[in-house]
PDB file of C-alpha atoms and ligand atoms in Angstrom:
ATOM      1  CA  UNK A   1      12.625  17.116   4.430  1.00  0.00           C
ATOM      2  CA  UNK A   2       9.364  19.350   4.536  1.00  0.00           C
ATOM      3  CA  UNK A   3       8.593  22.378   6.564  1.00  0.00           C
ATOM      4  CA  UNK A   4       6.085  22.525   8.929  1.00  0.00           C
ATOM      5  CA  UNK A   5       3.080  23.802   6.730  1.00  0.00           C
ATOM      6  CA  UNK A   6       3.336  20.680   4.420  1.00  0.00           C
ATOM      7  CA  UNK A   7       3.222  18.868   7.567  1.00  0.00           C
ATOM      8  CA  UNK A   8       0.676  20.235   8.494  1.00  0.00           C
ATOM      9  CA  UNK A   9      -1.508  19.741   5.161  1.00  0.00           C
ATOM     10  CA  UNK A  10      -0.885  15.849   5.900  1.00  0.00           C
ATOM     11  CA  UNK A  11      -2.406  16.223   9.083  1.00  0.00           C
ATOM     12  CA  UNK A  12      -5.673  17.815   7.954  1.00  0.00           C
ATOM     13  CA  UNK A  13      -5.873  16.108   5.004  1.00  0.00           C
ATOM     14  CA  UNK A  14      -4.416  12.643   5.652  1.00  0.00           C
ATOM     15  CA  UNK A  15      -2.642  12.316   2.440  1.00  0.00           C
ATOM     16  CA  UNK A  16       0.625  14.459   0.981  1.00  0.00           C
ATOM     17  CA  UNK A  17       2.084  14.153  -2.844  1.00  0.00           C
ATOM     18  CA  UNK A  18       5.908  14.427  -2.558  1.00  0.00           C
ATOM     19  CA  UNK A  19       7.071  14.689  -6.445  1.00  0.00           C
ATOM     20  CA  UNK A  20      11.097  13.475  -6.677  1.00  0.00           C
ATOM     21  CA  UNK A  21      10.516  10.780  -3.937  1.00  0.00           C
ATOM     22  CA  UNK A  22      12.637   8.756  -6.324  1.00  0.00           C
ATOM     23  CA  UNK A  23      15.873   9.604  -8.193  1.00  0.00           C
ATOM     24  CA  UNK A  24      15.678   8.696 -11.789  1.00  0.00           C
ATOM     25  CA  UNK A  25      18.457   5.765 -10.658  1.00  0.00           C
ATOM     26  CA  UNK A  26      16.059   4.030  -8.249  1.00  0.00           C
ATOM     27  CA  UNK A  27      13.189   4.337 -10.651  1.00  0.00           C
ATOM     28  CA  UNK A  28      15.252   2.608 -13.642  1.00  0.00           C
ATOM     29  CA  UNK A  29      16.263   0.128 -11.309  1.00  0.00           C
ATOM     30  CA  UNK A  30      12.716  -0.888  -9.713  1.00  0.00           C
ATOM     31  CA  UNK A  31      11.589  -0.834 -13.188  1.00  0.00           C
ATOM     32  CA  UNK A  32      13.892  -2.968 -14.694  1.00  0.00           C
ATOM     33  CA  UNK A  33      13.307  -5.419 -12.204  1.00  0.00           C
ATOM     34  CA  UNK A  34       9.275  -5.019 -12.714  1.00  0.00           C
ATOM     35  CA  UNK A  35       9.931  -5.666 -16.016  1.00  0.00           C
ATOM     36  CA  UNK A  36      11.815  -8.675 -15.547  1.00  0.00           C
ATOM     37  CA  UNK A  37       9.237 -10.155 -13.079  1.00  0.00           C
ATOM     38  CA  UNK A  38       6.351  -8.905 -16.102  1.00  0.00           C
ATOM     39  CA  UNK A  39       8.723 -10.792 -18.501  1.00  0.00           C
ATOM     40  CA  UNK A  40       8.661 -14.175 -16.311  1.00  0.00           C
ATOM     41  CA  UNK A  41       5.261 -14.290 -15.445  1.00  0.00           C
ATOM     42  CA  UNK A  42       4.468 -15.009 -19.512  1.00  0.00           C
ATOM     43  CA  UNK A  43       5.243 -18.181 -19.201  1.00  0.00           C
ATOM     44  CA  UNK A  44       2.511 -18.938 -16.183  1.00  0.00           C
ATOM     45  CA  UNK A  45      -1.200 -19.184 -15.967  1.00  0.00           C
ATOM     46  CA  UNK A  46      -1.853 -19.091 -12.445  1.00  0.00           C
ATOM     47  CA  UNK A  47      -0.681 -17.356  -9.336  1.00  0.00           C
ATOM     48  CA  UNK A  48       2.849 -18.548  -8.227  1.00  0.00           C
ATOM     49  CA  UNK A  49       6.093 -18.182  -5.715  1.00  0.00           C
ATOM     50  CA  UNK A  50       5.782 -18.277  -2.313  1.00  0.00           C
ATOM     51  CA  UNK A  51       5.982 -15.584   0.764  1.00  0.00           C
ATOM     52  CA  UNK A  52       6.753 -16.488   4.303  1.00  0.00           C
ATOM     53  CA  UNK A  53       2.930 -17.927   4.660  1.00  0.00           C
ATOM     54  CA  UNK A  54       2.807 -19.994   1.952  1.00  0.00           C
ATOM     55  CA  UNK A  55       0.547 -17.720  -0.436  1.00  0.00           C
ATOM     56  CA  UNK A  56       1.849 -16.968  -3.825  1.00  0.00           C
ATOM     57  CA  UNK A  57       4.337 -14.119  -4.377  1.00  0.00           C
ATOM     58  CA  UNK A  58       2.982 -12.919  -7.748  1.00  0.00           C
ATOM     59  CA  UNK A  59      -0.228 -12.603  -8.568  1.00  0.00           C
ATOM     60  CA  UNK A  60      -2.091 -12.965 -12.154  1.00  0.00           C
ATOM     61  CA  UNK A  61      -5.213 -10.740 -13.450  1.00  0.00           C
ATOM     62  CA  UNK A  62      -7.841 -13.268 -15.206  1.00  0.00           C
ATOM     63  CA  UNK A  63      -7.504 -12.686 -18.416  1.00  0.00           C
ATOM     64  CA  UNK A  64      -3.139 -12.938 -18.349  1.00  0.00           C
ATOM     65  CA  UNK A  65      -2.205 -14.718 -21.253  1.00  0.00           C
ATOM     66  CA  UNK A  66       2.061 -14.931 -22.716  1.00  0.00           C
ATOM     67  CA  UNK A  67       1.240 -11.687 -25.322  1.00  0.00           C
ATOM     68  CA  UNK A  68      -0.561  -9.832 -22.433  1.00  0.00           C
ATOM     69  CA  UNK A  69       0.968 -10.431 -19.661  1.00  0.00           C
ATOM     70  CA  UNK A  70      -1.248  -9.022 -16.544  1.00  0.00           C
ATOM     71  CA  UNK A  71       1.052  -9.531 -13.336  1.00  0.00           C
ATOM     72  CA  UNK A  72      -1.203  -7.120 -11.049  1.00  0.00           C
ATOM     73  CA  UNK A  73       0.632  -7.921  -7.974  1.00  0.00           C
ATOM     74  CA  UNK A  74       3.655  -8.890  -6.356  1.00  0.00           C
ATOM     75  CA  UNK A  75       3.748  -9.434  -2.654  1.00  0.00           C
ATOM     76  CA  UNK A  76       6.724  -8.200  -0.700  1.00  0.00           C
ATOM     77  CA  UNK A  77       9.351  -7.416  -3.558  1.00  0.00           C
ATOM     78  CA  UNK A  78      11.790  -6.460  -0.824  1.00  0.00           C
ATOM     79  CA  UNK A  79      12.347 -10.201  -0.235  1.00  0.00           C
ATOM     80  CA  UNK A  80      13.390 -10.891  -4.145  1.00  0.00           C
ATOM     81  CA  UNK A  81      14.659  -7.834  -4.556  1.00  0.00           C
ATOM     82  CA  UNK A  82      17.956  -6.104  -3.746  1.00  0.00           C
ATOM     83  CA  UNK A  83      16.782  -2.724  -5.455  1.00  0.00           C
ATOM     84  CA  UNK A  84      13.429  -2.851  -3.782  1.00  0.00           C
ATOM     85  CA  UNK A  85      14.864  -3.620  -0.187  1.00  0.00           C
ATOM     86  CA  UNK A  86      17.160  -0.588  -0.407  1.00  0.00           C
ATOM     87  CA  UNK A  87      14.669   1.638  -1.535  1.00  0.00           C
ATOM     88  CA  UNK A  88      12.457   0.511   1.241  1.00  0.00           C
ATOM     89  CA  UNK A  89      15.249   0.968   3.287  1.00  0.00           C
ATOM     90  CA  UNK A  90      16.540   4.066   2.829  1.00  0.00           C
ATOM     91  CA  UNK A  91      14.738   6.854   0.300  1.00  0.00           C
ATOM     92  CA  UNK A  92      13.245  10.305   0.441  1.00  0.00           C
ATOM     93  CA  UNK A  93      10.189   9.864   1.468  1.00  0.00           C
ATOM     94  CA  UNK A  94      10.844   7.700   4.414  1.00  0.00           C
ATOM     95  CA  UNK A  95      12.620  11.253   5.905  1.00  0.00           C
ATOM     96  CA  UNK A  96       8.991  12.953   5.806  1.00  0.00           C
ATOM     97  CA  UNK A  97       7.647   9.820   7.197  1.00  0.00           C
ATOM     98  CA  UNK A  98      10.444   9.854   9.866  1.00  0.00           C
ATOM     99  CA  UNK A  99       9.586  14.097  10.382  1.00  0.00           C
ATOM    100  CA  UNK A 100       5.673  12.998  10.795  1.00  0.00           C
ATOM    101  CA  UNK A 101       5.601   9.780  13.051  1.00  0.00           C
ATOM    102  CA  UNK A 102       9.392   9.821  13.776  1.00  0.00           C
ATOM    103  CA  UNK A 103      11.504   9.351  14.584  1.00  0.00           C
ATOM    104  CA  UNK A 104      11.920   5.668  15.281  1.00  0.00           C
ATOM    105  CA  UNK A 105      10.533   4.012  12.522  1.00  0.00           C
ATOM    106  CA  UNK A 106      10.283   0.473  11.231  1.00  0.00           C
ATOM    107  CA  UNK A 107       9.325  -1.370   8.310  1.00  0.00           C
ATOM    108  CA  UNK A 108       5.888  -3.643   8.012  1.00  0.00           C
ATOM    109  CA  UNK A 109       5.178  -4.818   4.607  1.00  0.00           C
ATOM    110  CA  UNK A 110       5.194  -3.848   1.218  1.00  0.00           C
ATOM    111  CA  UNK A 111       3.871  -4.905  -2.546  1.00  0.00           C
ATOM    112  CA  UNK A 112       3.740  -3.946  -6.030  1.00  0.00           C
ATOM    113  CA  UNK A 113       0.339  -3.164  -7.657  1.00  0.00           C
ATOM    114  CA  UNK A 114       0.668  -3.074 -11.312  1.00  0.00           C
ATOM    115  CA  UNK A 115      -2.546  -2.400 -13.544  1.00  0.00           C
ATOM    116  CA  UNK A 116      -1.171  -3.356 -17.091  1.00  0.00           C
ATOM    117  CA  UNK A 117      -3.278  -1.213 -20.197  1.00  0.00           C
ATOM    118  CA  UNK A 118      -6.625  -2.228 -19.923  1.00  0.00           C
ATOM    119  CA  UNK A 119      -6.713  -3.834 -16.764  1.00  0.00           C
ATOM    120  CA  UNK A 120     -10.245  -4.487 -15.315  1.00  0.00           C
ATOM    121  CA  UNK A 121      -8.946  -4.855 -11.594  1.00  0.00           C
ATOM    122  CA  UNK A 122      -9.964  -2.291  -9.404  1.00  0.00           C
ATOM    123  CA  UNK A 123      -9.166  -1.564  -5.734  1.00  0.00           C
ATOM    124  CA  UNK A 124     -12.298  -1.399  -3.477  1.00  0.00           C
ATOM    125  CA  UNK A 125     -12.383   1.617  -0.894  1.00  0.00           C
ATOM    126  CA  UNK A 126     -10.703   0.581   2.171  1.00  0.00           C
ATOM    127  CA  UNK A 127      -9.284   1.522   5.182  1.00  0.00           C
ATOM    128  CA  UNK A 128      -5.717  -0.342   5.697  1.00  0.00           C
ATOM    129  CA  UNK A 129      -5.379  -0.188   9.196  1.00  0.00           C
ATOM    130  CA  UNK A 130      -8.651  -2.195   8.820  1.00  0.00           C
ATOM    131  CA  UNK A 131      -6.270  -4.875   7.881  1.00  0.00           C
ATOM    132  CA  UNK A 132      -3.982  -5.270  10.773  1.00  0.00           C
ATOM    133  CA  UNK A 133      -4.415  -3.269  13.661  1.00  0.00           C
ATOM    134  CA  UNK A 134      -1.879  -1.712  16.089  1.00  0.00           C
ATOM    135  CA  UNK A 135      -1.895  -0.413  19.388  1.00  0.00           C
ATOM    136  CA  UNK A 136      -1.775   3.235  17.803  1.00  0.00           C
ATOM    137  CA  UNK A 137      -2.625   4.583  14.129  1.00  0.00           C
ATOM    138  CA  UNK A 138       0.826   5.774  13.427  1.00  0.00           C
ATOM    139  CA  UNK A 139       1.470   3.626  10.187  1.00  0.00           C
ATOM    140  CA  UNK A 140       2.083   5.785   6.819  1.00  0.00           C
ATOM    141  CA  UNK A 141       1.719   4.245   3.717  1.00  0.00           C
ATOM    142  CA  UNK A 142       4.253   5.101   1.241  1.00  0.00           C
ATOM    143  CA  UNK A 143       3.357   4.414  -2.733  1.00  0.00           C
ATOM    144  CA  UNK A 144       5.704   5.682  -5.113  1.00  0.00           C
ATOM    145  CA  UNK A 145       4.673   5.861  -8.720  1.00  0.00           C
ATOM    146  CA  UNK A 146       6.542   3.536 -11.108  1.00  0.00           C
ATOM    147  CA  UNK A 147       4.829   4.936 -14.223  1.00  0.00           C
ATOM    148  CA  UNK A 148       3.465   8.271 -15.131  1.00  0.00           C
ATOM    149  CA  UNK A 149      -0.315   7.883 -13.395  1.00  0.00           C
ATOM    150  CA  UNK A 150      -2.808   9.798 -14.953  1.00  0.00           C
ATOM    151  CA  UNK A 151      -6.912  10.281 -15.077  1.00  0.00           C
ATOM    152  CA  UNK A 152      -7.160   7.596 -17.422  1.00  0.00           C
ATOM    153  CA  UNK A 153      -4.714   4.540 -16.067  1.00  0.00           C
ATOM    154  CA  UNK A 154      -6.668   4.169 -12.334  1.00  0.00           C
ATOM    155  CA  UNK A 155      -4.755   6.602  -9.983  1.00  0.00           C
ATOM    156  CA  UNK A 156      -5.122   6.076  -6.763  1.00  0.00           C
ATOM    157  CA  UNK A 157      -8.311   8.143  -5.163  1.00  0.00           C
ATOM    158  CA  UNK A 158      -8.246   9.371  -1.565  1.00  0.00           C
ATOM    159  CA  UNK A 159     -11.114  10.668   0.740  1.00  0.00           C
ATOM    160  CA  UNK A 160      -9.784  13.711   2.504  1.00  0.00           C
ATOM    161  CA  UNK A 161      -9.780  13.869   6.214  1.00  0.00           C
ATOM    162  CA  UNK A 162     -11.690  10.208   6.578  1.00  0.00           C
ATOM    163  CA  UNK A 163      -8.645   9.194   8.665  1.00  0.00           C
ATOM    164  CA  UNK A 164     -10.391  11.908  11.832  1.00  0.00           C
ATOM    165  CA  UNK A 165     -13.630   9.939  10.968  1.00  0.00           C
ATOM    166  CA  UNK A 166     -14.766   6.476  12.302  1.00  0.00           C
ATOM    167  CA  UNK A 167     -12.942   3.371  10.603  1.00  0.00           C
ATOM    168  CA  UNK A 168     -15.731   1.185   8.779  1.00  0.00           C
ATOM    169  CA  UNK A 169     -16.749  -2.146   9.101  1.00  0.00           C
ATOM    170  CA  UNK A 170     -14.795  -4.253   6.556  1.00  0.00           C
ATOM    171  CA  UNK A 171     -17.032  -7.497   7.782  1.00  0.00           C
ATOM    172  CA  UNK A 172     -20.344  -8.319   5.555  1.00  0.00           C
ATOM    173  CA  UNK A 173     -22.447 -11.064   5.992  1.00  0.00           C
ATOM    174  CA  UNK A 174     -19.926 -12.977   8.565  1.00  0.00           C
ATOM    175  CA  UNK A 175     -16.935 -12.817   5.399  1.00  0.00           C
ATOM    176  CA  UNK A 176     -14.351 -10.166   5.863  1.00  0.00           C
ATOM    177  CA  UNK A 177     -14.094  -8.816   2.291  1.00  0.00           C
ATOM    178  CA  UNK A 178     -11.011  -5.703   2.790  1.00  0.00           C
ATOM    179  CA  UNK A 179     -13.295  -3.244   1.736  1.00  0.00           C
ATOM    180  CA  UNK A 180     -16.021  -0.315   3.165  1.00  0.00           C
ATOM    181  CA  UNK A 181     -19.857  -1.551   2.236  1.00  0.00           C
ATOM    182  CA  UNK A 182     -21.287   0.431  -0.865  1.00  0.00           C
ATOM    183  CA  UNK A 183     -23.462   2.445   1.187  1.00  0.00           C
ATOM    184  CA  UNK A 184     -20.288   4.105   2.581  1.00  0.00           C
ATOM    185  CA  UNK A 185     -18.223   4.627  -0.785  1.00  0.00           C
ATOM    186  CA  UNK A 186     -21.285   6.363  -2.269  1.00  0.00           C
ATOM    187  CA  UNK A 187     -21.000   8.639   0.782  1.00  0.00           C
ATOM    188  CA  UNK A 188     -17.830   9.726   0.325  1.00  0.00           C
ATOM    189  CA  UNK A 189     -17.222   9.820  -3.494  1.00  0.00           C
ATOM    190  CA  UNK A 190     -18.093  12.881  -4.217  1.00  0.00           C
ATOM    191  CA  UNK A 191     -15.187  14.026  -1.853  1.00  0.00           C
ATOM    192  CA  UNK A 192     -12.713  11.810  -3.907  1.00  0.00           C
ATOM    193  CA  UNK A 193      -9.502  13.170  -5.212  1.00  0.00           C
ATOM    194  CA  UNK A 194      -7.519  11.669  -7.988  1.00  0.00           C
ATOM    195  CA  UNK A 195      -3.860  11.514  -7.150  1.00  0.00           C
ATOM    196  CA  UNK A 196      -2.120  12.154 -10.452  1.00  0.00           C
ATOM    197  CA  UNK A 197       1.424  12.285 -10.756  1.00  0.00           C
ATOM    198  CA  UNK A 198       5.241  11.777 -12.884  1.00  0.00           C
ATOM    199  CA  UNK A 199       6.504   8.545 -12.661  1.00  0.00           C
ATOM    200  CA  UNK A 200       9.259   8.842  -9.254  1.00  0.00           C
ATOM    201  CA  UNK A 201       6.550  10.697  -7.340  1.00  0.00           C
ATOM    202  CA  UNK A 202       4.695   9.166  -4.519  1.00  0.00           C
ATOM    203  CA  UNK A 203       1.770   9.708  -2.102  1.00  0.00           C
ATOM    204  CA  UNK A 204       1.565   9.236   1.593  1.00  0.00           C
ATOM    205  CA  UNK A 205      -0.670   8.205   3.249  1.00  0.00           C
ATOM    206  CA  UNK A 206      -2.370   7.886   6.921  1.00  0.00           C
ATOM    207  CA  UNK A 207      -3.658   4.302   7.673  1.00  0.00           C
ATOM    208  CA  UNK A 208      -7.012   5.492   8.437  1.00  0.00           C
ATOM    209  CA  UNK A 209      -7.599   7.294   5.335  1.00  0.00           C
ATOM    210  CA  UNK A 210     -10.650   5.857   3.295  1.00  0.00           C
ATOM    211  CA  UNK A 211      -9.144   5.309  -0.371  1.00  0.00           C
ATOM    212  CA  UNK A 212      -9.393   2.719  -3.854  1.00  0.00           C
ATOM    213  CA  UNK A 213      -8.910   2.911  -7.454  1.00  0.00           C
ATOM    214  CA  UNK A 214     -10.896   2.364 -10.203  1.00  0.00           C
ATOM    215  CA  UNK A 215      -9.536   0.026 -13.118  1.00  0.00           C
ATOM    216  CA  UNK A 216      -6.769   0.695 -15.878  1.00  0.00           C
ATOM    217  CA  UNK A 217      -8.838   2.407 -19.314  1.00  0.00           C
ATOM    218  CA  UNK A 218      -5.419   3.359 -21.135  1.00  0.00           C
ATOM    219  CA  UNK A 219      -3.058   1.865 -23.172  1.00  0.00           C
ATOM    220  CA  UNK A 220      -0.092   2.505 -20.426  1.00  0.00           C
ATOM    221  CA  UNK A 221       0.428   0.633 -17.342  1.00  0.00           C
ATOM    222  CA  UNK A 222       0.293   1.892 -13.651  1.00  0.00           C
ATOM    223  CA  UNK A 223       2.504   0.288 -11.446  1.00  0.00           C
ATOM    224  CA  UNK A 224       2.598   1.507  -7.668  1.00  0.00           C
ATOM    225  CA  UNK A 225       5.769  -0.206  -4.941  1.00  0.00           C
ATOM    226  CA  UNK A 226       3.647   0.365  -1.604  1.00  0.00           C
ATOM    227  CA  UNK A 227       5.629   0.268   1.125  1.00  0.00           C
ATOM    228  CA  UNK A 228       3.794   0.807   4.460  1.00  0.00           C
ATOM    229  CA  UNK A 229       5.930   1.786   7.884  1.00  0.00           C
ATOM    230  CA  UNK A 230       4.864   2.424  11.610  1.00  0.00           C
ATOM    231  CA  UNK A 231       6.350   4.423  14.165  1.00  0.00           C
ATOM    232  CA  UNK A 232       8.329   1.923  16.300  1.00  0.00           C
ATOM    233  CA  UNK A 233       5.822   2.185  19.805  1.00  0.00           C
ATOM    234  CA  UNK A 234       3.224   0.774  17.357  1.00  0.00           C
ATOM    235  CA  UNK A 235       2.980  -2.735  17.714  1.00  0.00           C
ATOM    236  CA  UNK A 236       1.154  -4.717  15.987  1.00  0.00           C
ATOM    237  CA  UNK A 237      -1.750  -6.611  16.907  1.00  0.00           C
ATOM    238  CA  UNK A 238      -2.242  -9.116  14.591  1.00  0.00           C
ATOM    239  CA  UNK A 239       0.094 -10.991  12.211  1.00  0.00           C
ATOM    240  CA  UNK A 240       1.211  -9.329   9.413  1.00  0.00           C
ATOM    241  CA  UNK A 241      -1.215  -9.508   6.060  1.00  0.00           C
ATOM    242  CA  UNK A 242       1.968  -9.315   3.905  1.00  0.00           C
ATOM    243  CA  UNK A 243       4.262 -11.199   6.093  1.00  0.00           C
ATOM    244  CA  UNK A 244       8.127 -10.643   5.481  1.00  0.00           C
ATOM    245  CA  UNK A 245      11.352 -11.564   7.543  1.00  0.00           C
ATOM    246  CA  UNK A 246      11.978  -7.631   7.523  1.00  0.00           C
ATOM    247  CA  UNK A 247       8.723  -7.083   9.428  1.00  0.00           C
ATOM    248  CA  UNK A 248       9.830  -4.919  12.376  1.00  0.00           C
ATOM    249  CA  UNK A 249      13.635  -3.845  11.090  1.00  0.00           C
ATOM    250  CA  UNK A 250      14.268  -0.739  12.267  1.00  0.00           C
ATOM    251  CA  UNK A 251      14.620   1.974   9.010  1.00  0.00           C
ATOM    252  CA  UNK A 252      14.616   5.367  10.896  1.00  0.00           C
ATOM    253  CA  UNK A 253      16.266   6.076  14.251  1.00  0.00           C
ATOM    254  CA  UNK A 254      16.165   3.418  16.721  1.00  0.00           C
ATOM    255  CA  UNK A 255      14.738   0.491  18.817  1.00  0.00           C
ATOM    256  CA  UNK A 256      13.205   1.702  22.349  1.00  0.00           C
ATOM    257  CA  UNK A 257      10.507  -1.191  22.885  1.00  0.00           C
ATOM    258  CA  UNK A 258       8.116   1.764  24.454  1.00  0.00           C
ATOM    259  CA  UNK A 259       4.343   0.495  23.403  1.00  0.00           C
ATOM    260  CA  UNK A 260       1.825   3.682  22.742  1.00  0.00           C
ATOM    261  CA  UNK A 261      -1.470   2.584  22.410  1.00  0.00           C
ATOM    262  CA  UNK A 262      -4.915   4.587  21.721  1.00  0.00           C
ATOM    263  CA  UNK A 263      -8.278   3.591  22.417  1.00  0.00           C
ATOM    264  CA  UNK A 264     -10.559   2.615  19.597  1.00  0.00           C
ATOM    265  CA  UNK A 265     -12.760   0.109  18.789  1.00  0.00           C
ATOM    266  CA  UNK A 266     -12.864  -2.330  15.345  1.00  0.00           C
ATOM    267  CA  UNK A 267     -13.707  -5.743  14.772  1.00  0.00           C
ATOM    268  CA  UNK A 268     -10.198  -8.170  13.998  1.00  0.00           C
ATOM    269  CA  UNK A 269      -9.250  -8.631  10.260  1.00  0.00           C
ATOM    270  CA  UNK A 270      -9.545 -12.545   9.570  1.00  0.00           C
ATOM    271  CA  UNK A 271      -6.091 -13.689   9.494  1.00  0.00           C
ATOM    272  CA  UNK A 272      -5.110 -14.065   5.777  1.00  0.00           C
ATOM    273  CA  UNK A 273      -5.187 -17.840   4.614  1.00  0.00           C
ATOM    274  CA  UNK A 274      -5.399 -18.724   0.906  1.00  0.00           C
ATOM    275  CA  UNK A 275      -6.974 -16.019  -0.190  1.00  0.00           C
ATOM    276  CA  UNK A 276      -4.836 -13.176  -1.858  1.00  0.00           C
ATOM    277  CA  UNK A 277      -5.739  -9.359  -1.793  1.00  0.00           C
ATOM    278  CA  UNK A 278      -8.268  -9.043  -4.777  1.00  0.00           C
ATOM    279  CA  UNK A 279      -9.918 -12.656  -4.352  1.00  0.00           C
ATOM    280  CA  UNK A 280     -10.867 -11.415  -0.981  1.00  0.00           C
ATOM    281  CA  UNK A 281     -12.037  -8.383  -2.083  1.00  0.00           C
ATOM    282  CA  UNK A 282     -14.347  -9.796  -4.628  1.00  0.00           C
ATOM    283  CA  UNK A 283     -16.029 -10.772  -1.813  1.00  0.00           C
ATOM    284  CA  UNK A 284     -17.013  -7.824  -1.421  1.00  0.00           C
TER     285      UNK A 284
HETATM  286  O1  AKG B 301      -3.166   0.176  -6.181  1.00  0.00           O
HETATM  287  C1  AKG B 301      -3.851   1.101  -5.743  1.00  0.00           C
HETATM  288  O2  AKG B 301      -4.271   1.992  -6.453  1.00  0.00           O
HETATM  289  C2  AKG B 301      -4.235   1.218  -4.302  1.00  0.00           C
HETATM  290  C3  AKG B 301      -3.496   0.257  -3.452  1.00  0.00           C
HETATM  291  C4  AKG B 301      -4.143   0.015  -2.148  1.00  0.00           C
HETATM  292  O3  AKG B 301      -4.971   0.729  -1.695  1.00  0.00           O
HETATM  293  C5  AKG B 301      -3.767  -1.152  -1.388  1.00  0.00           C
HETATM  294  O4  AKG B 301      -3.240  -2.120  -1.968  1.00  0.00           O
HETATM  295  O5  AKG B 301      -4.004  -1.126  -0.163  1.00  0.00           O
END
């Protein structure tokens, strides 16, 4: 729990860096399974598993090869995981989630983004309620640090306050690409702040808040479990981008069925189909 003044800070600044979000236990554990799921992807040269929709579970950087592996992404761990679906179940930072948006609070989708040393992948600024919208923006993104991230190994970097501003188009030229046009990054970058932290920390963050990360120039890895929640009167609108058969379980406090909706305007997402999260955003 938080007081009031850190609450506060999230508000303003749509963003809050809780160090200890994760005992030492839970981090072993999530990393030991990382490692395994690192370990298996060796012996494969192209994106593979399943999730509920068909698309692959685990997701390959070009360039992976056996000595170097480069497993940038695994969708919904909580599904193959028994140490990632308790975290994302119960953990510390899902009580400062519960304080902020709480305090009925459900799950709706989580991944692992891994950058392994050297990894040219970046993340394009976006906007992730740009991805599936609900009938109000209360939807915290939770993305605790499985490694040490530093200036070097592509730490996450947040615009202040862009959740209070407008939400950007994330359509160009008829293809929805996940990310803000180039126009708009250059913008805002000079406002960008580098979230650095110890490995167990995490950042939250508002769904509105305009935020990427540039690629992996060190020899350590960055690996990042995102798990993203909504208050429970925010429904979605669309299906779920990372679909999961815990979509909607209730994590914090308990089911009402009220619906709370704001008024905004954005243009619908394209519901996913083949394409995974980086191959649409090389559309970009
Ligand atoms: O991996 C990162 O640094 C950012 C992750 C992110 O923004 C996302 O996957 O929506």
């Amino acid at each position: 729990m938080v007081d009031k003044a850190v609450l506060d800070r999230y508000w303003n600044d749509g963003y809050l860096f809780l160090p200890d979000a994760l005992t030492p236990g839970e981090l072993r554990a999530l990393n030991d399974d990382f490692e395994a799921w690192k370990d298996e992807s060796r012996e494969q040269t192209e994106a593979y598993g399943e999730t509920l929709d068909g698309r692959a579970r685990f997701d390959l950087e070009p360039g992976h090869t056996a000595e170097h592996p480069a497993l940038r992404r695994v969708a919904s761990p909580v599904e193959v995981s028994d140490v990632y679906l308790e975290v994302m179940r119960d953990n510390a930072a899902l009580d400062v989630v519960a304080q902020l948006i709480g305090p009925n609070i459900e799950y709706n989708n989580s991944k692992i983004n891994s950058k392994q040393p050297g990894a040219a992948t970046e993340v394009k600024f976006h906007q992730d309620f740009l991805f599936q919208p609900h009938t109000n923006e209360d939807l915290i993104a939770v993305l605790f640090f499985l490694d040490d991230v530093t200036e070097e190994n592509g730490p996450l970097e947040v615009i202040p306050e862009t959740h209070r501003g407008p939400m950007f188009d994330h359509w160009h030229d008829g293809v929805y690409t996940g990310a803000v046009a180039p126009e708009v990054k250059a913008d805002h970058i000079d406002n960008a702040v580098s979230v650095y932290g110890q490995a167990g920390s995490a950042c939250l963050m508002h769904t509105r808040l305009l935020h990427g990360s540039a690629l992996n120039q060190s020899g350590r890895p960055r690996t990042l479990f995102i798990a993203e929640y909504r208050a429970e009167d925010s429904k979605p609108l669309q299906v779920n981008h990372l679909p999961s058969r815990y979509d909607g379980e209730v994590v914090r406090g308990e089911r009402t069925n009220r619906v709370r909706c704001s008024s905004y305007e954005m243009e619908f997402p394209e519901v996913p189909t083949g394409a995974s999260f980086f191959e649409q955003q090389a559309k970009a």
